[in-house]
Short mmCIF file of N, CA and C and ligand atoms in Angstrom, two decimals:
data_model
loop_
_atom_site.label_atom_id
_atom_site.label_comp_id
_atom_site.label_asym_id
_atom_site.label_seq_id
_atom_site.Cartn_x
_atom_site.Cartn_y
_atom_site.Cartn_z
N GLY A 4 8.94 5.00 10.30
CA GLY A 4 8.84 3.57 10.03
C GLY A 4 7.41 3.08 10.20
N LYS A 5 7.17 1.90 9.70
CA LYS A 5 5.83 1.32 9.75
C LYS A 5 5.90 -0.15 10.17
N TYR A 6 4.83 -0.58 10.76
CA TYR A 6 4.62 -2.00 11.04
C TYR A 6 3.61 -2.51 10.02
N VAL A 7 3.70 -3.78 9.66
CA VAL A 7 2.84 -4.30 8.60
C VAL A 7 2.40 -5.73 8.90
N THR A 8 1.19 -6.02 8.51
CA THR A 8 0.67 -7.39 8.62
C THR A 8 -0.32 -7.63 7.48
N VAL A 9 -0.52 -8.88 7.12
CA VAL A 9 -1.48 -9.24 6.08
C VAL A 9 -2.73 -9.80 6.74
N LYS A 10 -3.88 -9.21 6.38
CA LYS A 10 -5.15 -9.80 6.81
C LYS A 10 -5.43 -10.99 5.89
N LYS A 11 -5.05 -12.17 6.36
CA LYS A 11 -5.08 -13.34 5.48
C LYS A 11 -6.47 -13.73 5.01
N ASP A 12 -7.50 -13.39 5.78
CA ASP A 12 -8.85 -13.78 5.37
C ASP A 12 -9.30 -13.03 4.12
N SER A 13 -8.57 -11.96 3.76
CA SER A 13 -8.90 -11.23 2.54
C SER A 13 -7.90 -11.47 1.42
N CYS A 14 -6.81 -12.17 1.70
CA CYS A 14 -5.78 -12.43 0.68
C CYS A 14 -6.29 -13.46 -0.32
N ILE A 15 -6.10 -13.14 -1.61
CA ILE A 15 -6.49 -14.09 -2.66
C ILE A 15 -5.25 -14.71 -3.33
N ALA A 16 -4.10 -14.57 -2.65
CA ALA A 16 -2.87 -15.22 -3.10
C ALA A 16 -2.43 -14.80 -4.49
N CYS A 17 -2.61 -13.53 -4.80
CA CYS A 17 -2.25 -13.07 -6.14
C CYS A 17 -0.73 -12.98 -6.32
N GLY A 18 -0.01 -12.80 -5.22
CA GLY A 18 1.44 -12.79 -5.28
C GLY A 18 2.10 -11.45 -5.56
N SER A 19 1.32 -10.42 -5.75
CA SER A 19 1.91 -9.11 -6.07
C SER A 19 2.79 -8.57 -4.95
N CYS A 20 2.40 -8.80 -3.72
CA CYS A 20 3.17 -8.25 -2.60
C CYS A 20 4.57 -8.85 -2.56
N GLY A 21 4.66 -10.16 -2.74
CA GLY A 21 5.97 -10.80 -2.71
C GLY A 21 6.83 -10.41 -3.90
N ALA A 22 6.19 -10.12 -5.03
CA ALA A 22 6.94 -9.67 -6.20
C ALA A 22 7.48 -8.26 -5.99
N SER A 23 6.70 -7.42 -5.31
CA SER A 23 7.11 -6.04 -5.07
C SER A 23 8.09 -5.92 -3.92
N ALA A 24 7.90 -6.75 -2.90
CA ALA A 24 8.71 -6.64 -1.69
C ALA A 24 9.06 -8.03 -1.16
N PRO A 25 9.97 -8.71 -1.87
CA PRO A 25 10.31 -10.10 -1.49
C PRO A 25 10.99 -10.22 -0.12
N ASP A 26 11.56 -9.10 0.38
CA ASP A 26 12.18 -9.15 1.70
C ASP A 26 11.14 -9.06 2.82
N ILE A 27 9.92 -8.69 2.45
CA ILE A 27 8.87 -8.50 3.47
C ILE A 27 7.81 -9.59 3.42
N PHE A 28 7.41 -10.01 2.21
CA PHE A 28 6.28 -10.93 2.06
C PHE A 28 6.68 -12.25 1.40
N ASP A 29 6.04 -13.31 1.85
CA ASP A 29 6.16 -14.60 1.17
C ASP A 29 4.86 -15.36 1.44
N PHE A 30 4.68 -16.48 0.77
CA PHE A 30 3.49 -17.30 0.99
C PHE A 30 3.68 -18.22 2.19
N ASP A 31 2.61 -18.42 2.94
CA ASP A 31 2.64 -19.40 4.03
C ASP A 31 2.31 -20.79 3.49
N ASP A 32 2.20 -21.76 4.35
CA ASP A 32 1.96 -23.14 3.92
C ASP A 32 0.60 -23.32 3.25
N ASP A 33 -0.32 -22.38 3.50
CA ASP A 33 -1.64 -22.43 2.87
C ASP A 33 -1.69 -21.64 1.56
N GLY A 34 -0.55 -21.06 1.17
CA GLY A 34 -0.51 -20.30 -0.08
C GLY A 34 -1.00 -18.88 0.05
N LEU A 35 -1.16 -18.40 1.29
CA LEU A 35 -1.57 -17.03 1.51
C LEU A 35 -0.34 -16.20 1.91
N ALA A 36 -0.41 -14.91 1.65
CA ALA A 36 0.73 -14.05 1.95
C ALA A 36 0.85 -13.82 3.45
N GLU A 37 2.11 -13.63 3.86
CA GLU A 37 2.36 -13.25 5.25
C GLU A 37 3.65 -12.46 5.30
N VAL A 38 3.82 -11.72 6.39
CA VAL A 38 5.03 -10.95 6.59
C VAL A 38 6.10 -11.89 7.14
N ILE A 39 7.19 -12.03 6.38
CA ILE A 39 8.29 -12.91 6.80
C ILE A 39 9.50 -12.11 7.25
N TYR A 40 9.39 -10.79 7.20
CA TYR A 40 10.50 -9.90 7.50
C TYR A 40 11.04 -10.10 8.91
N GLU A 41 12.33 -10.37 9.02
CA GLU A 41 13.01 -10.46 10.31
C GLU A 41 12.29 -11.37 11.31
N GLY A 42 11.69 -12.46 10.80
CA GLY A 42 11.01 -13.40 11.67
C GLY A 42 9.73 -12.89 12.28
N ASP A 43 9.11 -11.92 11.62
CA ASP A 43 7.89 -11.31 12.18
C ASP A 43 6.72 -12.30 12.27
N ASN A 44 6.69 -13.26 11.34
CA ASN A 44 5.60 -14.26 11.32
C ASN A 44 4.22 -13.64 11.25
N ASN A 45 4.14 -12.52 10.51
CA ASN A 45 2.87 -11.83 10.27
C ASN A 45 2.24 -11.25 11.53
N ARG A 46 3.05 -11.08 12.58
CA ARG A 46 2.50 -10.50 13.81
C ARG A 46 2.38 -8.98 13.72
N GLY A 47 3.16 -8.37 12.80
CA GLY A 47 3.10 -6.92 12.70
C GLY A 47 3.77 -6.21 13.85
N VAL A 48 4.83 -6.80 14.37
CA VAL A 48 5.51 -6.23 15.53
C VAL A 48 6.96 -5.83 15.21
N THR A 49 7.34 -5.94 13.92
CA THR A 49 8.71 -5.64 13.53
C THR A 49 8.72 -4.40 12.64
N LEU A 50 9.45 -3.39 13.07
CA LEU A 50 9.51 -2.15 12.31
C LEU A 50 10.23 -2.38 10.98
N ILE A 51 9.58 -2.02 9.88
CA ILE A 51 10.16 -2.20 8.56
C ILE A 51 11.23 -1.14 8.33
N ALA A 52 12.40 -1.55 7.89
CA ALA A 52 13.52 -0.62 7.70
C ALA A 52 13.17 0.44 6.66
N ALA A 53 13.79 1.61 6.85
CA ALA A 53 13.49 2.75 5.98
C ALA A 53 13.78 2.44 4.51
N ASP A 54 14.83 1.66 4.25
CA ASP A 54 15.19 1.40 2.86
C ASP A 54 14.23 0.42 2.17
N LEU A 55 13.27 -0.12 2.91
CA LEU A 55 12.27 -1.01 2.32
C LEU A 55 10.89 -0.35 2.21
N GLN A 56 10.81 0.91 2.61
CA GLN A 56 9.50 1.58 2.60
C GLN A 56 8.92 1.68 1.18
N GLU A 57 9.80 1.90 0.21
CA GLU A 57 9.31 2.03 -1.16
C GLU A 57 8.76 0.70 -1.66
N ASP A 58 9.48 -0.39 -1.39
CA ASP A 58 8.98 -1.72 -1.75
C ASP A 58 7.65 -1.99 -1.05
N LEU A 59 7.58 -1.61 0.22
CA LEU A 59 6.36 -1.84 0.99
C LEU A 59 5.18 -1.09 0.37
N GLN A 60 5.42 0.17 0.00
CA GLN A 60 4.33 0.95 -0.60
C GLN A 60 3.91 0.35 -1.93
N ASP A 61 4.87 -0.13 -2.72
CA ASP A 61 4.54 -0.77 -3.99
C ASP A 61 3.66 -2.00 -3.75
N ALA A 62 3.99 -2.76 -2.72
CA ALA A 62 3.20 -3.96 -2.40
C ALA A 62 1.78 -3.58 -2.00
N ILE A 63 1.67 -2.57 -1.16
CA ILE A 63 0.34 -2.11 -0.72
C ILE A 63 -0.48 -1.65 -1.92
N ASP A 64 0.16 -0.87 -2.79
CA ASP A 64 -0.55 -0.34 -3.96
C ASP A 64 -0.95 -1.45 -4.93
N SER A 65 -0.21 -2.54 -4.94
CA SER A 65 -0.45 -3.61 -5.92
C SER A 65 -1.45 -4.65 -5.42
N CYS A 66 -1.77 -4.63 -4.14
CA CYS A 66 -2.66 -5.67 -3.61
C CYS A 66 -4.10 -5.42 -4.02
N PRO A 67 -4.71 -6.37 -4.74
CA PRO A 67 -6.06 -6.14 -5.28
C PRO A 67 -7.15 -6.14 -4.22
N THR A 68 -6.88 -6.67 -3.05
CA THR A 68 -7.91 -6.74 -2.02
C THR A 68 -7.61 -5.86 -0.81
N SER A 69 -6.56 -5.05 -0.92
CA SER A 69 -6.20 -4.12 0.16
C SER A 69 -6.10 -4.79 1.52
N CYS A 70 -5.50 -5.98 1.54
CA CYS A 70 -5.43 -6.72 2.80
C CYS A 70 -4.08 -6.57 3.50
N ILE A 71 -3.21 -5.71 2.96
CA ILE A 71 -1.95 -5.39 3.64
C ILE A 71 -2.18 -4.17 4.52
N LYS A 72 -2.07 -4.37 5.81
CA LYS A 72 -2.37 -3.30 6.76
C LYS A 72 -1.09 -2.77 7.41
N THR A 73 -0.97 -1.44 7.52
CA THR A 73 0.18 -0.85 8.17
C THR A 73 -0.28 0.03 9.33
N SER A 74 0.66 0.26 10.24
CA SER A 74 0.38 1.10 11.39
C SER A 74 1.68 1.75 11.86
N ALA A 75 1.57 2.91 12.45
CA ALA A 75 2.74 3.55 13.05
C ALA A 75 3.13 2.85 14.35
N ASN A 76 2.19 2.08 14.90
CA ASN A 76 2.44 1.32 16.14
C ASN A 76 2.39 -0.16 15.85
N ALA A 77 3.08 -0.94 16.66
CA ALA A 77 3.06 -2.39 16.50
C ALA A 77 1.65 -2.92 16.68
N PHE A 78 1.28 -3.90 15.87
CA PHE A 78 -0.02 -4.56 16.03
C PHE A 78 0.00 -5.41 17.29
N ALA A 79 -1.10 -5.48 17.97
CA ALA A 79 -1.15 -6.23 19.23
C ALA A 79 -1.17 -7.72 18.95
FE1 F3S B 13 -2.51 -11.54 -1.00
FE2 F3S B 13 -2.60 -9.01 -1.60
FE3 F3S B 13 -0.31 -10.26 -1.48
S1 F3S B 13 -4.01 -10.58 -2.32
S2 F3S B 13 -0.74 -12.33 -2.08
S3 F3S B 13 -1.68 -9.89 0.21
S4 F3S B 13 -0.85 -8.69 -2.93
#
């Protein structure tokens, strides 16, 4: 499994992540992407379920600014 967060300072709000993985990403009130999965609130502390790994990888691959970060450990 993986933990995920969006580095919002690099997000250009292209929307690809939410299109690829709508269960993981959505726009915040400022129009930037964030992790909404299971109430994570972009903290990167919620393990993404195995059945969403493919969607997650599609989102990462589609992000033009590479601002979706993953880790095997929860982000602090
Ligand atoms: Fe932003 Fe990348 Fe998603 S630019 S909207 S995090 S695909």
